[in-house]
């Protein structure tokens, strides 16, 4: 029993420390996950949502500290009882999420390791097993240092955890596990490989057959049924591949400009998921950032989920005039854990990312900026009879040989083509020939 307790002590202690530190690295992200749990659709305790950040910090600090307490043998009964109560609660939570399909990712290991609800529940059951061993064998948990040394280590672990949580809140996570980390290319993160796993979906077709409603199940095909169609429901049996970035966009009310801006070099992006909740001290720094960026030939834009009224109010209040574009609030919270936060993008690659507290650390050396002139040709891809062609091939055609010519300028269709082909074209031109032999390569 003593050996089993020792093994359990090390396993549980190390796992709690690692899991806690990963979440403590990004307490704001964990608070977003707690809000999801507190929402009316899940646990229905929305009155706790305003306190999600405070609860987040307390939970993860307690998690790290309990892991340290267990390993050094500080207050064994208190530690083991606390571990047991915590794991019982988390086991209930992950089972509830898995069984009722409420929360897709428990956030147990932050963004470092994504677990499905059932994987999270299984992990908690394993931990519960080892913690029960500790509970029944608590008499074998003894301090590994003297009383004073053990107390000092316990106190230092608590102080360090609080300091680290505060530090990352006032700056950014020490380690960024998200798809928008420095060095990542946003456009590449949005790509779906051709051989990617497709979702498996079942279709439940309801028909009125001879006065009785019957349901027929298919994988998408319309069933051959002699009866009157009533309705159809679907259920995802197995999720398909989802790219790391799937909800990021840069839009106006009328246009999707994502591809255009992701092709820009030397682009400064001010991110504020909610202008109504923007930190005043951070907003006060935006005027100087705007002026310095433009002075050094950087283009500067804003990204927010807020409406036009909030955009105008912020620009007037803080004497800024760069354009704010629209993006999903959840995506912006993922991009940077700061409101506002600042990114430098170069052809879609994140070169720099800072918290508003660290705007002065942003390095903006003077750059040469190439501006498109009105006489400059747009970036166009040509297809002649569905074959990829060049501008020279197009210009060599005799206009009498052309049956039809289609010019695609719509942002959605061009953006879809660019997304699938990892390109950055402005227009697509497709030509259909009267005679297939008119084109000579």
Short mmCIF file of C-alpha atoms in Angstrom, two decimals:
data_model
loop_
_atom_site.label_atom_id
_atom_site.label_comp_id
_atom_site.label_asym_id
_atom_site.label_seq_id
_atom_site.Cartn_x
_atom_site.Cartn_y
_atom_site.Cartn_z
CA UNK A 1 0.00 0.00 0.00
CA UNK A 2 2.82 2.38 0.85
CA UNK A 3 4.40 1.94 -2.60
CA UNK A 4 1.01 2.43 -4.30
CA UNK A 5 0.43 5.63 -2.30
CA UNK A 6 3.88 6.93 -3.28
CA UNK A 7 3.24 6.26 -6.98
CA UNK A 8 -0.21 7.90 -6.74
CA UNK A 9 1.26 10.85 -4.85
CA UNK A 10 3.82 11.56 -7.57
CA UNK A 11 1.40 10.96 -10.46
CA UNK A 12 -1.44 13.11 -9.07
CA UNK A 13 0.88 15.84 -7.79
CA UNK A 14 2.77 16.24 -11.06
CA UNK A 15 -0.42 16.14 -13.15
CA UNK A 16 -2.12 18.78 -10.99
CA UNK A 17 0.94 21.05 -11.19
CA UNK A 18 1.25 20.71 -14.99
CA UNK A 19 -2.49 21.12 -15.61
CA UNK A 20 -2.66 24.08 -13.23
CA UNK A 21 0.37 25.86 -14.68
CA UNK A 22 -0.94 25.49 -18.23
CA UNK A 23 -4.22 27.13 -17.21
CA UNK A 24 -2.41 29.67 -15.00
CA UNK A 25 -0.41 30.62 -18.09
CA UNK A 26 -3.72 31.81 -19.60
CA UNK A 27 -6.24 32.52 -16.83
CA UNK A 28 -8.25 34.79 -19.13
CA UNK A 29 -8.75 31.91 -21.57
CA UNK A 30 -9.86 29.64 -18.71
CA UNK A 31 -12.30 32.32 -17.55
CA UNK A 32 -13.91 32.29 -21.02
CA UNK A 33 -14.36 28.53 -20.64
CA UNK A 34 -15.93 29.01 -17.18
CA UNK A 35 -18.38 31.53 -18.65
CA UNK A 36 -19.36 28.86 -21.14
CA UNK A 37 -20.07 26.48 -18.26
CA UNK A 38 -21.97 29.15 -16.31
CA UNK A 39 -24.20 30.07 -19.28
CA UNK A 40 -27.96 29.28 -19.29
CA UNK A 41 -27.45 26.53 -21.87
CA UNK A 42 -25.06 24.56 -19.64
CA UNK A 43 -25.20 24.87 -15.83
CA UNK A 44 -27.59 27.84 -15.90
CA UNK A 45 -25.78 29.89 -13.24
CA UNK A 46 -25.24 33.13 -15.22
CA UNK A 47 -24.95 35.21 -12.02
CA UNK A 48 -21.39 33.80 -11.71
CA UNK A 49 -20.30 35.03 -15.16
CA UNK A 50 -19.07 38.46 -13.92
CA UNK A 51 -16.81 36.65 -11.44
CA UNK A 52 -15.42 34.14 -13.96
CA UNK A 53 -11.92 35.66 -14.05
CA UNK A 54 -11.60 35.77 -10.27
CA UNK A 55 -12.85 32.18 -9.98
CA UNK A 56 -10.48 31.16 -12.78
CA UNK A 57 -7.42 32.52 -10.97
CA UNK A 58 -8.43 31.04 -7.61
CA UNK A 59 -9.13 27.57 -9.08
CA UNK A 60 -5.88 27.27 -11.03
CA UNK A 61 -3.76 28.69 -8.18
CA UNK A 62 -5.40 26.18 -5.82
CA UNK A 63 -4.76 23.40 -8.36
CA UNK A 64 -1.03 24.18 -8.60
CA UNK A 65 -0.67 24.64 -4.84
CA UNK A 66 -2.43 21.34 -4.06
CA UNK A 67 -0.07 19.55 -6.44
CA UNK A 68 2.93 21.04 -4.62
CA UNK A 69 1.40 20.33 -1.19
CA UNK A 70 0.88 16.68 -2.12
CA UNK A 71 4.43 16.13 -3.36
CA UNK A 72 6.15 17.82 -0.39
CA UNK A 73 3.70 16.29 2.09
CA UNK A 74 2.30 19.54 3.51
CA UNK A 75 -0.93 19.12 5.53
CA UNK A 76 -1.78 15.68 4.05
CA UNK A 77 -5.39 15.41 5.29
CA UNK A 78 -6.33 18.91 4.09
CA UNK A 79 -4.58 18.30 0.75
CA UNK A 80 -6.16 14.91 0.07
CA UNK A 81 -9.66 16.04 1.07
CA UNK A 82 -9.29 19.11 -1.19
CA UNK A 83 -8.07 16.96 -4.09
CA UNK A 84 -10.98 14.56 -3.62
CA UNK A 85 -13.62 17.30 -3.54
CA UNK A 86 -12.06 19.01 -6.55
CA UNK A 87 -11.85 15.85 -8.68
CA UNK A 88 -15.41 14.78 -7.77
CA UNK A 89 -16.67 18.18 -8.93
CA UNK A 90 -14.62 18.08 -12.15
CA UNK A 91 -15.73 14.49 -12.85
CA UNK A 92 -19.37 15.53 -12.56
CA UNK A 93 -18.72 18.55 -14.80
CA UNK A 94 -16.98 16.58 -17.55
CA UNK A 95 -19.62 13.83 -17.45
CA UNK A 96 -22.39 16.43 -17.72
CA UNK A 97 -20.62 18.06 -20.69
CA UNK A 98 -20.00 14.74 -22.42
CA UNK A 99 -23.40 13.15 -21.84
CA UNK A 100 -25.46 16.20 -22.74
CA UNK A 101 -22.97 17.38 -25.41
CA UNK A 102 -22.79 20.86 -23.88
CA UNK A 103 -19.12 21.95 -23.97
CA UNK A 104 -16.84 20.58 -26.69
CA UNK A 105 -13.57 21.13 -24.82
CA UNK A 106 -13.28 21.17 -21.04
CA UNK A 107 -10.22 23.43 -21.03
CA UNK A 108 -8.41 21.08 -18.62
CA UNK A 109 -5.09 21.70 -20.35
CA UNK A 110 -5.91 25.07 -21.89
CA UNK A 111 -4.96 25.38 -25.56
CA UNK A 112 -1.93 23.13 -25.11
CA UNK A 113 -3.91 19.88 -25.35
CA UNK A 114 -7.46 19.62 -26.62
CA UNK A 115 -9.54 16.82 -25.13
CA UNK A 116 -13.02 15.73 -26.15
CA UNK A 117 -15.63 15.69 -23.36
CA UNK A 118 -15.46 11.90 -23.06
CA UNK A 119 -11.64 11.97 -23.01
CA UNK A 120 -11.82 14.57 -20.22
CA UNK A 121 -14.28 12.43 -18.27
CA UNK A 122 -12.02 9.37 -18.64
CA UNK A 123 -9.03 11.40 -17.47
CA UNK A 124 -10.95 12.50 -14.37
CA UNK A 125 -12.00 8.93 -13.59
CA UNK A 126 -8.34 7.85 -13.70
CA UNK A 127 -7.40 10.72 -11.39
CA UNK A 128 -10.30 9.87 -9.07
CA UNK A 129 -8.98 6.30 -8.79
CA UNK A 130 -5.50 7.46 -7.76
CA UNK A 131 -6.86 10.12 -5.39
CA UNK A 132 -9.00 7.48 -3.65
CA UNK A 133 -5.81 5.49 -3.08
CA UNK A 134 -4.33 8.61 -1.45
CA UNK A 135 -7.51 9.12 0.58
CA UNK A 136 -7.42 5.61 2.09
CA UNK A 137 -3.66 5.65 2.47
CA UNK A 138 -3.26 9.20 3.78
CA UNK A 139 -1.28 7.94 6.81
CA UNK A 140 1.57 7.03 4.42
CA UNK A 141 1.89 10.63 3.15
CA UNK A 142 4.69 12.21 5.16
CA UNK A 143 6.65 15.46 4.62
CA UNK A 144 9.87 14.99 2.63
CA UNK A 145 11.51 18.00 4.31
CA UNK A 146 11.57 19.42 7.82
CA UNK A 147 8.55 21.33 9.12
CA UNK A 148 10.00 24.80 8.48
CA UNK A 149 11.30 23.95 5.01
CA UNK A 150 7.98 22.34 4.02
CA UNK A 151 6.03 25.40 5.20
CA UNK A 152 8.36 27.78 3.33
CA UNK A 153 8.07 25.77 0.08
CA UNK A 154 4.28 25.67 0.43
CA UNK A 155 4.13 29.43 0.98
CA UNK A 156 6.49 30.17 -1.91
CA UNK A 157 4.41 28.01 -4.26
CA UNK A 158 1.32 30.02 -3.34
CA UNK A 159 3.11 33.37 -3.79
CA UNK A 160 4.66 32.30 -7.11
CA UNK A 161 1.31 31.10 -8.46
CA UNK A 162 -0.40 34.39 -7.58
CA UNK A 163 2.46 36.43 -9.07
CA UNK A 164 2.54 34.38 -12.28
CA UNK A 165 -1.23 34.68 -12.76
CA UNK A 166 -1.08 38.45 -12.26
CA UNK A 167 1.93 38.77 -14.59
CA UNK A 168 0.29 37.04 -17.57
CA UNK A 169 -2.92 39.02 -17.06
CA UNK A 170 -0.98 42.30 -17.20
CA UNK A 171 1.02 41.17 -20.24
CA UNK A 172 0.33 38.07 -22.35
CA UNK A 173 0.65 34.30 -21.75
CA UNK A 174 4.29 33.32 -21.26
CA UNK A 175 3.76 30.50 -23.77
CA UNK A 176 1.26 30.97 -26.58
CA UNK A 177 -0.36 27.68 -27.65
CA UNK A 178 -2.92 29.24 -29.98
CA UNK A 179 -3.02 29.37 -33.79
CA UNK A 180 -2.26 33.12 -33.70
CA UNK A 181 1.11 32.82 -31.94
CA UNK A 182 4.10 34.79 -33.20
CA UNK A 183 5.45 33.16 -36.34
CA UNK A 184 2.13 31.58 -37.33
CA UNK A 185 0.52 32.41 -40.68
CA UNK A 186 -3.19 33.07 -40.35
CA UNK A 187 -4.02 32.23 -43.95
CA UNK A 188 -2.23 28.88 -43.71
CA UNK A 189 -4.11 28.19 -40.48
CA UNK A 190 -7.40 28.54 -42.35
CA UNK A 191 -6.58 25.96 -45.03
CA UNK A 192 -8.35 22.61 -45.22
CA UNK A 193 -6.25 19.86 -46.86
CA UNK A 194 -7.85 18.11 -49.82
CA UNK A 195 -7.56 14.75 -48.07
CA UNK A 196 -8.98 16.09 -44.78
CA UNK A 197 -11.44 13.97 -42.84
CA UNK A 198 -15.01 14.79 -43.85
CA UNK A 199 -17.77 14.84 -41.23
CA UNK A 200 -19.99 11.77 -41.03
CA UNK A 201 -23.60 12.94 -40.99
CA UNK A 202 -26.80 10.95 -40.75
CA UNK A 203 -30.01 12.28 -42.28
CA UNK A 204 -33.37 11.38 -40.76
CA UNK A 205 -36.10 11.80 -43.38
CA UNK A 206 -39.69 11.89 -42.19
CA UNK A 207 -42.39 10.85 -44.66
CA UNK A 208 -46.12 10.38 -44.44
CA UNK A 209 -46.66 6.87 -45.77
CA UNK A 210 -50.26 5.73 -45.95
CA UNK A 211 -51.33 8.17 -43.26
CA UNK A 212 -48.51 7.15 -40.89
CA UNK A 213 -45.31 9.13 -40.31
CA UNK A 214 -42.15 7.09 -40.80
CA UNK A 215 -38.47 8.01 -40.49
CA UNK A 216 -35.85 6.80 -42.98
CA UNK A 217 -32.12 7.13 -42.28
CA UNK A 218 -29.51 7.79 -45.00
CA UNK A 219 -26.03 9.24 -45.25
CA UNK A 220 -27.33 12.20 -47.26
CA UNK A 221 -29.03 10.72 -50.30
CA UNK A 222 -32.73 11.32 -50.79
CA UNK A 223 -34.59 8.09 -49.96
CA UNK A 224 -36.81 6.37 -52.49
CA UNK A 225 -40.07 6.38 -50.58
CA UNK A 226 -43.64 6.27 -51.82
CA UNK A 227 -45.08 8.89 -49.56
CA UNK A 228 -45.26 12.60 -48.81
CA UNK A 229 -42.12 14.32 -47.54
CA UNK A 230 -42.58 15.94 -44.10
CA UNK A 231 -39.18 17.03 -42.78
CA UNK A 232 -35.52 16.11 -42.39
CA UNK A 233 -33.18 16.23 -39.39
CA UNK A 234 -29.44 15.68 -39.31
CA UNK A 235 -26.96 14.45 -36.72
CA UNK A 236 -23.17 14.62 -36.88
CA UNK A 237 -21.94 11.12 -36.04
CA UNK A 238 -18.27 11.96 -36.38
CA UNK A 239 -16.76 15.44 -36.65
CA UNK A 240 -14.70 16.23 -39.73
CA UNK A 241 -11.36 18.04 -39.85
CA UNK A 242 -11.51 21.57 -38.55
CA UNK A 243 -8.61 23.89 -39.38
CA UNK A 244 -6.87 25.65 -36.48
CA UNK A 245 -8.42 28.93 -37.64
CA UNK A 246 -12.01 28.77 -38.87
CA UNK A 247 -13.84 31.88 -37.63
CA UNK A 248 -11.39 34.69 -38.36
CA UNK A 249 -12.36 37.36 -40.87
CA UNK A 250 -11.85 41.03 -41.67
CA UNK A 251 -15.12 42.45 -42.95
CA UNK A 252 -17.22 45.53 -43.50
CA UNK A 253 -21.01 45.43 -43.46
CA UNK A 254 -20.90 44.67 -47.20
CA UNK A 255 -17.57 43.03 -48.01
CA UNK A 256 -15.25 40.29 -46.81
CA UNK A 257 -11.74 41.76 -47.04
CA UNK A 258 -9.90 38.96 -45.25
CA UNK A 259 -7.72 37.86 -48.15
CA UNK A 260 -6.90 41.43 -49.12
CA UNK A 261 -5.56 42.31 -45.67
CA UNK A 262 -3.82 38.96 -45.17
CA UNK A 263 -1.82 39.75 -48.31
CA UNK A 264 -0.74 43.13 -46.88
CA UNK A 265 2.81 43.67 -45.67
CA UNK A 266 3.62 45.79 -42.61
CA UNK A 267 0.08 45.80 -41.26
CA UNK A 268 -0.68 46.86 -37.68
CA UNK A 269 -3.94 45.41 -36.32
CA UNK A 270 -5.53 46.81 -33.17
CA UNK A 271 -7.78 44.10 -31.68
CA UNK A 272 -10.66 44.94 -29.36
CA UNK A 273 -13.29 42.23 -29.07
CA UNK A 274 -15.60 44.83 -27.47
CA UNK A 275 -15.08 48.57 -27.76
CA UNK A 276 -17.63 49.00 -25.00
CA UNK A 277 -15.28 47.11 -22.64
CA UNK A 278 -11.96 48.44 -23.92
CA UNK A 279 -9.43 49.31 -21.21
CA UNK A 280 -9.23 53.09 -21.02
CA UNK A 281 -5.50 53.13 -20.29
CA UNK A 282 -4.93 50.98 -23.35
CA UNK A 283 -7.16 53.11 -25.59
CA UNK A 284 -5.24 56.23 -24.55
CA UNK A 285 -2.11 54.73 -26.12
CA UNK A 286 -3.69 54.15 -29.53
CA UNK A 287 -3.23 57.72 -30.83
CA UNK A 288 0.54 57.58 -30.39
CA UNK A 289 0.63 54.08 -31.89
CA UNK A 290 -1.38 55.26 -34.90
CA UNK A 291 0.92 58.24 -35.52
CA UNK A 292 4.11 56.22 -35.15
CA UNK A 293 2.82 53.45 -37.43
CA UNK A 294 1.88 55.86 -40.20
CA UNK A 295 5.10 57.83 -39.80
CA UNK A 296 7.06 54.63 -40.43
CA UNK A 297 4.87 53.57 -43.40
CA UNK A 298 2.79 50.90 -41.66
CA UNK A 299 -0.89 50.52 -42.46
CA UNK A 300 -3.03 50.42 -39.30
CA UNK A 301 -6.56 49.03 -38.93
CA UNK A 302 -8.80 47.93 -36.07
CA UNK A 303 -10.73 44.69 -35.57
CA UNK A 304 -13.77 44.50 -33.33
CA UNK A 305 -17.17 42.86 -32.92
CA UNK A 306 -18.76 46.18 -31.90
CA UNK A 307 -21.11 48.23 -34.06
CA UNK A 308 -20.70 51.50 -35.94
CA UNK A 309 -21.85 53.68 -33.06
CA UNK A 310 -19.20 52.28 -30.73
CA UNK A 311 -16.51 52.66 -33.41
CA UNK A 312 -17.32 56.33 -33.95
CA UNK A 313 -17.52 57.01 -30.23
CA UNK A 314 -14.11 55.44 -29.56
CA UNK A 315 -12.44 57.26 -32.46
CA UNK A 316 -13.79 60.60 -31.28
CA UNK A 317 -13.04 59.99 -27.60
CA UNK A 318 -9.40 58.98 -28.19
CA UNK A 319 -8.63 61.12 -31.26
CA UNK A 320 -7.91 58.22 -33.61
CA UNK A 321 -9.12 57.82 -37.18
CA UNK A 322 -8.04 54.40 -38.44
CA UNK A 323 -10.76 52.15 -39.86
CA UNK A 324 -12.39 49.51 -37.67
CA UNK A 325 -13.41 46.25 -39.37
CA UNK A 326 -15.64 43.45 -38.12
CA UNK A 327 -14.68 40.03 -36.79
CA UNK A 328 -16.34 37.43 -34.58
CA UNK A 329 -15.97 38.26 -30.86
CA UNK A 330 -14.90 34.74 -29.89
CA UNK A 331 -12.22 34.74 -32.58
CA UNK A 332 -10.85 38.08 -31.37
CA UNK A 333 -10.68 36.82 -27.79
CA UNK A 334 -8.57 33.96 -29.13
CA UNK A 335 -6.29 36.16 -31.24
CA UNK A 336 -4.91 38.11 -28.27
CA UNK A 337 -5.69 38.03 -24.54
CA UNK A 338 -5.90 41.80 -24.20
CA UNK A 339 -8.44 44.52 -24.90
CA UNK A 340 -6.93 46.21 -26.79
CA UNK A 341 -4.14 44.02 -28.11
CA UNK A 342 -1.77 44.81 -30.97
CA UNK A 343 -0.50 42.59 -33.80
CA UNK A 344 1.94 43.22 -36.62
CA UNK A 345 1.10 41.11 -39.67
CA UNK A 346 3.30 40.62 -42.70
CA UNK A 347 1.48 38.79 -45.51
CA UNK A 348 -0.67 37.10 -42.87
CA UNK A 349 2.23 36.06 -40.63
CA UNK A 350 2.15 37.27 -37.02
CA UNK A 351 5.46 39.11 -36.56
CA UNK A 352 4.72 40.79 -33.23
CA UNK A 353 1.93 40.61 -30.64
CA UNK A 354 1.68 42.67 -27.48
CA UNK A 355 -0.66 43.49 -24.60
CA UNK A 356 -1.68 47.15 -24.39
CA UNK A 357 0.59 47.45 -21.35
CA UNK A 358 3.52 46.62 -23.65
CA UNK A 359 2.72 48.85 -26.63
CA UNK A 360 5.99 50.71 -26.02
CA UNK A 361 7.85 47.44 -26.65
CA UNK A 362 6.43 47.22 -30.19
CA UNK A 363 9.27 47.67 -32.68
CA UNK A 364 8.25 49.69 -35.73
CA UNK A 365 11.34 50.55 -37.78
CA UNK A 366 10.74 52.64 -40.90
CA UNK A 367 9.80 50.49 -43.89
CA UNK A 368 9.34 51.10 -47.59
CA UNK A 369 5.72 50.73 -48.53
CA UNK A 370 4.67 49.90 -52.07
CA UNK A 371 1.26 51.38 -52.78
CA UNK A 372 -0.87 50.20 -55.66
CA UNK A 373 -1.60 52.88 -58.24
CA UNK A 374 -4.78 53.14 -60.25
CA UNK A 375 -2.84 52.17 -63.38
CA UNK A 376 -1.47 49.02 -61.82
CA UNK A 377 -3.00 45.75 -63.00
CA UNK A 378 -4.96 43.82 -60.40
CA UNK A 379 -3.67 40.41 -59.40
CA UNK A 380 -5.63 38.14 -61.77
CA UNK A 381 -5.71 34.39 -62.37
CA UNK A 382 -6.80 33.20 -65.85
CA UNK A 383 -8.60 30.01 -66.87
CA UNK A 384 -9.16 29.17 -70.54
CA UNK A 385 -11.57 26.28 -70.97
CA UNK A 386 -10.99 25.41 -67.29
CA UNK A 387 -7.23 25.18 -67.85
CA UNK A 388 -4.95 27.41 -65.78
CA UNK A 389 -3.43 29.94 -68.19
CA UNK A 390 -1.34 33.10 -68.28
CA UNK A 391 -2.09 36.68 -69.21
CA UNK A 392 0.00 36.18 -72.35
CA UNK A 393 -2.21 33.22 -73.36
CA UNK A 394 -5.28 35.39 -72.82
CA UNK A 395 -3.91 38.31 -74.85
CA UNK A 396 -2.92 35.95 -77.69
CA UNK A 397 -6.54 34.90 -78.21
CA UNK A 398 -8.56 36.17 -81.14
CA UNK A 399 -11.71 37.76 -79.77
CA UNK A 400 -13.75 35.96 -82.46
CA UNK A 401 -12.70 32.65 -80.88
CA UNK A 402 -14.19 33.55 -77.49
CA UNK A 403 -17.64 32.14 -76.73
CA UNK A 404 -17.99 33.55 -73.19
CA UNK A 405 -15.84 35.43 -70.69
CA UNK A 406 -16.61 35.63 -66.99
CA UNK A 407 -14.91 38.06 -64.60
CA UNK A 408 -15.28 37.23 -60.90
CA UNK A 409 -14.70 40.19 -58.59
CA UNK A 410 -17.05 39.23 -55.78
CA UNK A 411 -15.15 39.00 -52.51
CA UNK A 412 -16.82 35.76 -51.42
CA UNK A 413 -16.08 33.74 -54.58
CA UNK A 414 -12.52 35.06 -54.95
CA UNK A 415 -11.86 34.55 -51.24
CA UNK A 416 -13.10 30.95 -51.47
CA UNK A 417 -10.76 30.27 -54.40
CA UNK A 418 -7.82 31.85 -52.54
CA UNK A 419 -8.60 29.87 -49.40
CA UNK A 420 -8.61 26.55 -51.27
CA UNK A 421 -5.48 27.32 -53.27
CA UNK A 422 -3.46 29.31 -50.72
CA UNK A 423 -3.35 32.27 -53.11
CA UNK A 424 -4.11 35.99 -52.96
CA UNK A 425 -5.75 36.93 -56.26
CA UNK A 426 -8.00 39.98 -56.67
CA UNK A 427 -9.99 38.73 -59.68
CA UNK A 428 -10.68 35.48 -61.53
CA UNK A 429 -11.20 35.48 -65.33
CA UNK A 430 -12.67 32.41 -67.01
CA UNK A 431 -12.87 32.12 -70.82
CA UNK A 432 -14.88 29.62 -72.83
CA UNK A 433 -13.77 29.11 -76.45
CA UNK A 434 -15.97 28.39 -79.43
CA UNK A 435 -13.35 26.05 -80.88
CA UNK A 436 -11.24 24.05 -78.43
CA UNK A 437 -8.30 24.18 -80.89
CA UNK A 438 -8.12 27.97 -80.77
CA UNK A 439 -5.64 27.90 -77.90
CA UNK A 440 -2.10 26.83 -78.66
CA UNK A 441 0.34 26.34 -75.75
#
